[in-house]
Amino acid sequence: MEDYNKIIESLGVKFVKARHIRILQPITIKNFYDVQNSLTILYDGEVSFGSEESQKVEEGDMLFIPGGKHATVTYGNGQTAKTVSNEEFMTNRDNYIEAGHDPALIGKLPNSFGLISFEAKVFDTVNFFTSLDVPPFLIKRDDQIAITINQILTEDMLDTPGKGRIIKIKTEEVVIEIIRYILKNKLFVEQLVTNSTYFKDPRLIDIFAYIKDNLGGDLSNKVLANVANVSEDYVGQYFKMLTGINPQDYIEYQRMEKAVDLLRTSKKSIRAIGSDVGYKDTAYFCRRFKMMFGIPAGKMRRRESLMNV
């Protein structure tokens, strides 16, 4: 348990958005994807997830989808739901959902759910839930988390002094409660045992930090080997042994995550953003971006994110 306390202390949590959403038309979104973690609480109606064996979210339950994980999600009655891609949904989302802005109506509208999204990074570098290879999962009715989500939604809708600070604190509480829920219910035991060990390896943490600070530069295995003080032939094996993925796949994910952040927060051109994250060939950057997220980079900029309505 002490190891998890150390990990929690090292977590950098960042609130991204909160939404109170009403479902206008049943819809199944194939390959739901976001770089941030999302937590959805169902107030009324139907929500389910999974493609082959669909799991139903009961009212009061919560669906947690780690950032970087693809999922199939159905909002509304699955029997009558229209199946669409991420791109189709983002282009025409006003046909399917609408956001509420009245705190008094949170949890009281038919066919509605609350959603918050956030980052949770170890040493502000490694996406915690993604790195543990935790799949999307259901959190059965948990009053503590539900109350905290509602408080975040309310604060986000109001223009009151200190709202940013309150939201930050409450988001950190949500992350801790999710970790407690996983440990209490002994979920993903194998993943936790296997994948949490590398947080203790200082050489790997050095690699993570170097990648974060040099996304636009040379991140070849030769460079990473020098950072970790291991041989070039061994660094790829070493990285994969501890993380489960090879370093270049991890680097591409980090570059794309940074690209999404720049698309959402800056006015830089797509060419400049691609260059900033290490892609000198803009066409190749755009192809890789669409392959990863299912939508073109330009459309990600216009729509910002899946539930940003």
Short mmCIF file of C-alpha atoms in Angstrom, two decimals, residues 77-246:
data_model
loop_
_atom_site.label_atom_id
_atom_site.label_comp_id
_atom_site.label_asym_id
_atom_site.label_seq_id
_atom_site.Cartn_x
_atom_site.Cartn_y
_atom_site.Cartn_z
CA ASN A 77 -31.49 2.80 -26.28
CA GLY A 78 -29.02 0.46 -27.96
CA GLN A 79 -31.81 -1.23 -29.95
CA THR A 80 -32.62 1.98 -31.83
CA ALA A 81 -29.23 3.71 -31.66
CA LYS A 82 -27.64 5.02 -34.84
CA THR A 83 -24.04 3.82 -35.23
CA VAL A 84 -21.55 6.52 -36.19
CA SER A 85 -17.81 7.08 -36.22
CA ASN A 86 -15.98 9.57 -34.01
CA GLU A 87 -15.69 11.93 -36.96
CA GLU A 88 -19.40 11.76 -37.79
CA PHE A 89 -20.35 12.37 -34.18
CA MET A 90 -18.02 15.33 -33.77
CA THR A 91 -19.27 16.90 -36.99
CA ASN A 92 -22.97 16.55 -36.14
CA ARG A 93 -23.04 16.21 -32.37
CA ASP A 94 -25.75 18.86 -31.95
CA ASN A 95 -28.13 16.30 -33.49
CA TYR A 96 -27.41 13.81 -30.73
CA ILE A 97 -26.65 15.65 -27.47
CA GLU A 98 -27.02 19.04 -25.82
CA ALA A 99 -25.26 20.54 -22.83
CA GLY A 100 -27.09 22.00 -19.85
CA HIS A 101 -25.92 25.11 -18.00
CA ASP A 102 -28.32 25.28 -15.04
CA PRO A 103 -26.86 23.79 -11.82
CA ALA A 104 -30.36 23.30 -10.44
CA LEU A 105 -31.09 20.75 -13.19
CA ILE A 106 -28.05 18.52 -12.65
CA GLY A 107 -29.29 14.95 -12.35
CA LYS A 108 -32.92 15.95 -12.92
CA LEU A 109 -33.26 15.87 -16.71
CA PRO A 110 -34.52 12.79 -18.60
CA ASN A 111 -31.91 10.88 -20.61
CA SER A 112 -29.00 12.74 -19.07
CA PHE A 113 -25.53 12.15 -17.70
CA GLY A 114 -22.66 14.10 -16.20
CA LEU A 115 -19.14 13.94 -17.59
CA ILE A 116 -15.79 15.16 -16.35
CA SER A 117 -12.43 14.70 -18.04
CA PHE A 118 -8.98 15.11 -16.57
CA GLU A 119 -5.31 14.27 -16.81
CA ALA A 120 -3.52 12.18 -14.18
CA LYS A 121 0.23 11.95 -14.76
CA VAL A 122 2.97 10.47 -12.63
CA PHE A 123 5.75 13.04 -12.23
CA ASP A 124 3.73 15.16 -14.69
CA THR A 125 5.06 12.87 -17.40
CA VAL A 126 3.40 9.45 -17.56
CA ASN A 127 -0.34 8.99 -18.06
CA PHE A 128 -1.12 6.92 -15.00
CA PHE A 129 -4.20 4.91 -16.00
CA THR A 130 -3.03 4.45 -19.60
CA SER A 131 0.40 3.25 -18.48
CA LEU A 132 -1.22 0.62 -16.25
CA ASP A 133 -3.14 -0.68 -19.28
CA VAL A 134 -6.43 -0.33 -17.40
CA PRO A 135 -9.39 -0.88 -19.78
CA PRO A 136 -12.68 1.05 -19.65
CA PHE A 137 -14.64 -0.17 -16.64
CA LEU A 138 -17.76 0.34 -14.57
CA ILE A 139 -17.81 1.93 -11.14
CA LYS A 140 -20.91 0.70 -9.35
CA ARG A 141 -22.88 3.25 -7.38
CA ASP A 142 -20.40 5.19 -5.26
CA ASP A 143 -21.97 8.09 -3.39
CA GLN A 144 -18.65 9.77 -2.58
CA ILE A 145 -17.57 10.00 -6.22
CA ALA A 146 -21.08 10.94 -7.37
CA ILE A 147 -21.28 13.85 -4.92
CA THR A 148 -17.85 15.09 -5.98
CA ILE A 149 -18.75 14.95 -9.69
CA ASN A 150 -21.90 16.97 -9.03
CA GLN A 151 -19.88 19.54 -7.09
CA ILE A 152 -17.45 19.87 -10.01
CA LEU A 153 -20.31 20.28 -12.50
CA THR A 154 -21.93 22.94 -10.31
CA GLU A 155 -18.71 24.88 -9.77
CA ASP A 156 -17.92 24.80 -13.49
CA MET A 157 -21.31 26.32 -14.34
CA LEU A 158 -21.04 29.15 -11.82
CA ASP A 159 -18.87 32.26 -11.90
CA THR A 160 -17.83 32.36 -8.28
CA PRO A 161 -14.53 33.33 -6.62
CA GLY A 162 -12.13 30.43 -6.23
CA LYS A 163 -13.99 28.07 -8.58
CA GLY A 164 -10.77 27.01 -10.32
CA ARG A 165 -9.17 26.07 -7.02
CA ILE A 166 -12.24 24.16 -5.85
CA ILE A 167 -12.48 22.27 -9.15
CA LYS A 168 -8.79 21.34 -8.96
CA ILE A 169 -9.16 19.97 -5.42
CA LYS A 170 -12.34 18.07 -6.27
CA THR A 171 -10.78 16.58 -9.42
CA GLU A 172 -7.85 15.31 -7.36
CA GLU A 173 -10.39 13.74 -4.98
CA VAL A 174 -12.07 11.96 -7.90
CA VAL A 175 -8.76 10.50 -9.09
CA ILE A 176 -7.89 9.23 -5.62
CA GLU A 177 -11.36 7.70 -5.20
CA ILE A 178 -11.02 5.90 -8.55
CA ILE A 179 -7.69 4.41 -7.45
CA ARG A 180 -9.23 3.42 -4.09
CA TYR A 181 -12.15 1.80 -5.90
CA ILE A 182 -9.76 -0.24 -8.07
CA LEU A 183 -7.75 -1.39 -5.05
CA LYS A 184 -10.77 -2.04 -2.80
CA ASN A 185 -12.48 -4.18 -5.43
CA LYS A 186 -9.22 -5.88 -6.48
CA LEU A 187 -9.65 -4.87 -10.10
CA PHE A 188 -6.90 -5.38 -12.69
CA VAL A 189 -4.61 -7.00 -10.11
CA GLU A 190 -2.25 -8.43 -12.74
CA GLN A 191 -1.92 -5.12 -14.60
CA LEU A 192 -1.23 -3.22 -11.38
CA VAL A 193 1.43 -5.66 -10.20
CA THR A 194 3.12 -5.84 -13.60
CA ASN A 195 2.94 -2.25 -14.74
CA SER A 196 3.31 -0.19 -11.56
CA THR A 197 6.83 -1.45 -10.86
CA TYR A 198 8.52 0.79 -13.39
CA PHE A 199 7.51 3.93 -11.47
CA LYS A 200 10.30 2.95 -9.06
CA ASP A 201 13.05 2.80 -11.69
CA PRO A 202 14.91 6.15 -11.79
CA ARG A 203 16.44 5.45 -15.21
CA LEU A 204 13.01 4.99 -16.75
CA ILE A 205 11.71 8.14 -15.07
CA ASP A 206 14.68 9.98 -16.61
CA ILE A 207 13.67 8.68 -20.04
CA PHE A 208 10.06 9.77 -19.52
CA ALA A 209 11.15 13.24 -18.45
CA TYR A 210 13.58 13.60 -21.38
CA ILE A 211 10.88 12.57 -23.88
CA LYS A 212 8.45 15.09 -22.42
CA ASP A 213 10.97 17.92 -22.69
CA ASN A 214 12.20 17.04 -26.20
CA LEU A 215 9.15 15.99 -28.21
CA GLY A 216 10.25 18.06 -31.18
CA GLY A 217 13.80 16.75 -31.22
CA ASP A 218 15.77 13.56 -31.77
CA LEU A 219 14.29 10.76 -29.67
CA SER A 220 16.05 7.83 -31.29
CA ASN A 221 16.98 4.78 -29.26
CA LYS A 222 20.58 6.02 -29.37
CA VAL A 223 19.61 9.23 -27.59
CA LEU A 224 17.42 7.40 -25.06
CA ALA A 225 20.24 4.96 -24.34
CA ASN A 226 22.51 7.87 -23.41
CA VAL A 227 19.81 9.29 -21.11
CA ALA A 228 19.41 5.98 -19.27
CA ASN A 229 23.09 5.09 -19.45
CA VAL A 230 22.41 1.73 -21.09
CA SER A 231 23.46 0.36 -24.47
CA GLU A 232 21.59 1.33 -27.63
CA ASP A 233 20.91 -2.35 -28.36
CA TYR A 234 19.37 -2.83 -24.91
CA VAL A 235 17.33 0.35 -24.40
CA GLY A 236 14.35 -0.78 -26.47
CA GLN A 237 14.20 -4.14 -24.70
CA TYR A 238 14.64 -2.44 -21.33
CA PHE A 239 11.84 0.05 -21.98
CA LYS A 240 9.42 -2.60 -23.23
CA MET A 241 10.26 -4.98 -20.38
CA LEU A 242 9.15 -2.36 -17.85
CA THR A 243 6.29 -0.66 -19.70
CA GLY A 244 4.91 -3.29 -22.06
CA ILE A 245 5.39 -1.09 -25.15
CA ASN A 246 8.38 -0.14 -27.24
#
